[in-house]
Coordinates of C-alpha atoms in Angstrom, one line a residue:
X976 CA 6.5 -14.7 -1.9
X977 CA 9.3 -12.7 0.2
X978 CA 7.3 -9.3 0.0
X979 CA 4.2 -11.8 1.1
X980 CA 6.2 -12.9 4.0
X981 CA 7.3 -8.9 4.8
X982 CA 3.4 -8.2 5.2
X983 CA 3.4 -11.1 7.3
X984 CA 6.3 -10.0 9.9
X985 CA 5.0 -6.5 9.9
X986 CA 1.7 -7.8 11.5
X987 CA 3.8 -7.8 14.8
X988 CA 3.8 -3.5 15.0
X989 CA 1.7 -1.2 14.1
X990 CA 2.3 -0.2 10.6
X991 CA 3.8 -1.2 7.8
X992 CA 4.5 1.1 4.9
X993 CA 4.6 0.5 1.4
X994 CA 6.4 3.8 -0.4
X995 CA 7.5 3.5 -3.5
X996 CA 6.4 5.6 -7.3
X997 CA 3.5 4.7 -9.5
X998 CA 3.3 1.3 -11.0
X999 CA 5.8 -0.6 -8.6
X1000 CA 2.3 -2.8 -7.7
X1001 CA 1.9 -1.7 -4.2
X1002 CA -1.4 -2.1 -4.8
X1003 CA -0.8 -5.3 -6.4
X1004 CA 1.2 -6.4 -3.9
X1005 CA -1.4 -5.9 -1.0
X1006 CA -4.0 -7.6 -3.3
X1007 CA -2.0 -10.5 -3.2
X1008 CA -1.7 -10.6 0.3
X1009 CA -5.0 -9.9 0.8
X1010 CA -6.3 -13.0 -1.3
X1011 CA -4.0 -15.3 0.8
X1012 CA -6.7 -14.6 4.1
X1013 CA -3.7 -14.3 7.0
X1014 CA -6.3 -11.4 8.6
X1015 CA -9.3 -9.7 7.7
X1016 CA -8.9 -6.4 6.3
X1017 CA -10.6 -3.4 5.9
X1018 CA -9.7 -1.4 2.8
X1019 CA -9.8 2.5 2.4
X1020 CA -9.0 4.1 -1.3
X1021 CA -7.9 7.7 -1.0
X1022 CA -8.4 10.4 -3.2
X1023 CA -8.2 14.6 -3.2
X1024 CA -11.2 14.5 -2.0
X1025 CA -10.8 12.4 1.3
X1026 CA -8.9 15.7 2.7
X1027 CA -12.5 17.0 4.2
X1028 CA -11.7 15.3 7.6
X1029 CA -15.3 14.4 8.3
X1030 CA -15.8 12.2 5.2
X1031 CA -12.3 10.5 5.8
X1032 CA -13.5 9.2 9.4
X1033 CA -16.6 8.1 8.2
X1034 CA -15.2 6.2 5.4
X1035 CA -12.4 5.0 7.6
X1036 CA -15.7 4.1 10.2
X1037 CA -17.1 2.5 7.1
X1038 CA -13.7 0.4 5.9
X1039 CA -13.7 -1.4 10.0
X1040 CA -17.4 -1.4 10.0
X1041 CA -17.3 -4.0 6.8
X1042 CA -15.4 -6.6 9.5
X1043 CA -17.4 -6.1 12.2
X1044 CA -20.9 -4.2 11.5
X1045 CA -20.8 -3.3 15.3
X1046 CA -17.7 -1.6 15.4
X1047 CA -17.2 2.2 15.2
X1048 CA -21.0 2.9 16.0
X1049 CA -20.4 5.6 18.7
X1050 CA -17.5 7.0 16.4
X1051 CA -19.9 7.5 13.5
X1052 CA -22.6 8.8 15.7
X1053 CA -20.1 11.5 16.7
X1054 CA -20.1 12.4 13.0
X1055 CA -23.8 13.1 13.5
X1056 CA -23.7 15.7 16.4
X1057 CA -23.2 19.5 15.8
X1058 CA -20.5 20.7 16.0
X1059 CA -18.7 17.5 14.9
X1060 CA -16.0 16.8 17.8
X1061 CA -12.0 17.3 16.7
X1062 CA -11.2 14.4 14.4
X1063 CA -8.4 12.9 17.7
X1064 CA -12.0 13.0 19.9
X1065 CA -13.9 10.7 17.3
X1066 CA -10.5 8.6 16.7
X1067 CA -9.6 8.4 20.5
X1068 CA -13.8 7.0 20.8
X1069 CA -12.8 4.6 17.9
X1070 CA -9.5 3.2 20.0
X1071 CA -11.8 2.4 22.8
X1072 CA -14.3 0.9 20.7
X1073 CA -11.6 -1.8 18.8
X1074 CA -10.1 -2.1 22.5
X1075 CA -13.0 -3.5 23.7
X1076 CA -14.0 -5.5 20.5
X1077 CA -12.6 -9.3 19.7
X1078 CA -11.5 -8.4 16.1
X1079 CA -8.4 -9.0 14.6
X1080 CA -8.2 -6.5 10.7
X1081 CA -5.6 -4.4 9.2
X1082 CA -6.8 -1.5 8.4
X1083 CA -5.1 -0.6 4.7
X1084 CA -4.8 3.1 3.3
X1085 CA -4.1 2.8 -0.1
X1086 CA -2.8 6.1 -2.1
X1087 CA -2.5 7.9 1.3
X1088 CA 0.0 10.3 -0.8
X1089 CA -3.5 12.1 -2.1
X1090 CA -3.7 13.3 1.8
X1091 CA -2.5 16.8 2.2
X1092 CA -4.5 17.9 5.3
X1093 CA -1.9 18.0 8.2
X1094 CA -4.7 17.3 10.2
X1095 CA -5.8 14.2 9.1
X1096 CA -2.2 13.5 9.4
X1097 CA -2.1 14.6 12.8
X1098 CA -5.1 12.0 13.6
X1099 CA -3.6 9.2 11.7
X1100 CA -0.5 9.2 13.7
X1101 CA -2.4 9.3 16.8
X1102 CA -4.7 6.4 15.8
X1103 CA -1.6 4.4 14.8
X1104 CA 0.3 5.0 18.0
X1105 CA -2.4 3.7 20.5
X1106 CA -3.4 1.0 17.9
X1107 CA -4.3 -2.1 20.5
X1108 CA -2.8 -5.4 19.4
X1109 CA -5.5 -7.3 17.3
X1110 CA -5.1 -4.1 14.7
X1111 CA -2.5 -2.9 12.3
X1112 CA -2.5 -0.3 9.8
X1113 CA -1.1 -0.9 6.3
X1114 CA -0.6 2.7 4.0
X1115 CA 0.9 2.2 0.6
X1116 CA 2.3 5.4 -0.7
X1117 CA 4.2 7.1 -2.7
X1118 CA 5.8 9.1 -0.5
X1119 CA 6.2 9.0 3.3
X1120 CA 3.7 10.1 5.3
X1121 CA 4.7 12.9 7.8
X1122 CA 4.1 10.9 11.4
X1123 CA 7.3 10.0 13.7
X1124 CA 8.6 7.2 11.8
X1125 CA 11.5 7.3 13.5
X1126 CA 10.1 6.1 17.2
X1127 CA 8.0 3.8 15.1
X1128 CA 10.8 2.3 14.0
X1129 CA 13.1 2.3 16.9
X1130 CA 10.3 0.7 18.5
X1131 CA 10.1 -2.0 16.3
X1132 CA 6.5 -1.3 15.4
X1133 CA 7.4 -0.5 11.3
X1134 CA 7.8 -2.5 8.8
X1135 CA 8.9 -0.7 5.6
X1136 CA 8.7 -1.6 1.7
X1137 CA 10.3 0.7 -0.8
X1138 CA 11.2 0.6 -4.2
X1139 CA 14.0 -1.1 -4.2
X1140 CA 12.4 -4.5 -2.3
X1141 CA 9.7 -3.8 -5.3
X1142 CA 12.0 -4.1 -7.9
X1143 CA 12.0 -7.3 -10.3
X1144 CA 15.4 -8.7 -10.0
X1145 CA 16.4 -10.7 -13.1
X1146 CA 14.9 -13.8 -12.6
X1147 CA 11.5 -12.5 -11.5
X1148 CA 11.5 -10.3 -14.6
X1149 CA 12.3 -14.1 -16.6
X1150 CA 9.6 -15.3 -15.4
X1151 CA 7.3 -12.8 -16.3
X1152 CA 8.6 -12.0 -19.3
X1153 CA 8.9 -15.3 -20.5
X1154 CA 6.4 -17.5 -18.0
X1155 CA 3.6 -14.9 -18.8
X1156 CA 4.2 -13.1 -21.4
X1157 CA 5.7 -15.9 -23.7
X1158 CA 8.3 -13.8 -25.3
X1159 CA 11.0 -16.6 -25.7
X1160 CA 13.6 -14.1 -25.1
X1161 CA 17.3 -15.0 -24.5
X1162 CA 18.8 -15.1 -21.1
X1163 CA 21.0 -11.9 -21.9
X1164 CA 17.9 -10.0 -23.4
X1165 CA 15.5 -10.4 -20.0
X1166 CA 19.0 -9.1 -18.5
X1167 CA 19.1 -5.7 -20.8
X1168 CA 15.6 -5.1 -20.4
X1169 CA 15.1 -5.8 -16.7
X1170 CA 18.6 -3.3 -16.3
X1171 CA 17.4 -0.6 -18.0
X1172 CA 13.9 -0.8 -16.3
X1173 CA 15.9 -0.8 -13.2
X1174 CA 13.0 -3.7 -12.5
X1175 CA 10.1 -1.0 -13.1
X1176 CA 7.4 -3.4 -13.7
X1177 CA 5.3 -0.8 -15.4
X1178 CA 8.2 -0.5 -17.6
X1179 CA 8.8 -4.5 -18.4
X1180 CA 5.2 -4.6 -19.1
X1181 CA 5.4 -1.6 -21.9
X1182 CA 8.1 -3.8 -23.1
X1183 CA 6.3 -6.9 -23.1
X1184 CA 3.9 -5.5 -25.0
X1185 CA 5.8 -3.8 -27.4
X1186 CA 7.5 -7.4 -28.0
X1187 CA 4.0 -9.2 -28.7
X1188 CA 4.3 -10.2 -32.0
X1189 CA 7.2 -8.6 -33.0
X1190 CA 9.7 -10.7 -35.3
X1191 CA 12.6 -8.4 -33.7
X1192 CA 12.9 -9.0 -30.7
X1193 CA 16.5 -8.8 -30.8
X1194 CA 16.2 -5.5 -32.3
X1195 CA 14.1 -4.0 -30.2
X1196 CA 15.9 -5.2 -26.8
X1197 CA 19.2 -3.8 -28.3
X1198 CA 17.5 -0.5 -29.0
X1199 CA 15.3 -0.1 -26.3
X1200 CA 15.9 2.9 -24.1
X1201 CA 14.6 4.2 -20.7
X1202 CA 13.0 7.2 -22.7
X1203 CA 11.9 5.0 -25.5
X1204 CA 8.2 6.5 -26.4

């Protein structure tokens, strides 16, 4: 609920970042706060081959376009025309188009680490500055995009999540382990396993299952490694 509430403030800038390693639930995470319906969002999966910068603006076109239909039209005609326009030109037609339109959204970029073009970066961080007010962009990561985080931030327009808010702390890592996954274990075992974790959920659920069915649990918790196979 205090990561929920983190997503919440962060709708007062214009981005909030989620940066942490695989299986921290970033993903996760924004599902949750997606299901609790604060603001409509548009969601963007990103993969190697999102680099081409004319598919990635008319996905991105796409993602807005499933909260308001109208939205992004003259954007994604610019798409259309030969030569296609710089990728700022289409984004700077987009601006004026969310400007001038009543919708509140977030715009999410999940897995914007698989972007490696600088000049879909460049464009990204120009979009985000000039966001108007009813939008806000939301990129989970696992490592920092390459914009100006720094005026972002001194601006009061970031909100950041990192590993270490992701992190189970020992009684979240009860409660799953014993809540969820009914493993019965002891209050000194959930605080071995969600130590040597370091609250990795990934890793408590590897646990978890390894502990399913076992009659040692004891003997597995006081064996259990990070680099147990």
């Amino acid at each position: 609920p205090h990561l929920i509430e983190h997503l919440d403030e962060g709708l007062r800038g214009k981005l909030t970042v989620i940066s942490a390693p695989a299986g921290f639930g970033k993903t996760s995470l924004m599902t949750a706060w997606r299901q609790q319906g604060a603001m409509p969002i548009a969601w963007y999966s990103l993969g190697v081959e999102d680099n081409e910068p004319e598919m990635f603006a008319d996905y991105l076109i796409g993602a807005i376009q499933t909260i308001d239909k109208g939205l992004g039209l003259e954007s994604a005609a610019m798409l259309q025309n030969s030569p296609v326009p710089p990728l700022k030109v289409v984004f700077t037609s987009l601006l004026n188009e969310i400007c001038e339109s009543e919708s509140d959204f977030v715009l999410v970029l999940d897995d914007y680490h698989e972007i490696t073009d600088p000049g879909i970066h460049e464009a990204v961080s120009y979009f985000i500055e000039r966001l108007p007010p009813q939008a806000h962009v939301l990129i989970a990561t696992r490592s920092d995009p390459p914009f100006p985080l720094s005026r972002l931030r001194a601006g009061g327009e970031l909100k950041e999540l990192r590993a270490a808010d992701l992190r189970f702390a020992r009684d979240e890592a009860s409660a799953f382990l014993n809540e969820l996954m009914d493993l019965g274990l002891a209050d000194e075992e959930v605080a071995a396993l969600a130590d040597r974790t370091e609250g990795w959920i990934t890793g408590l659920k590897l646990c978890a299952f390894s502990l399913q069915g076992s009659d040692h649990k004891s003997d597995f918790v006081r064996q259990f490694a990070g680099d147990d196979r």
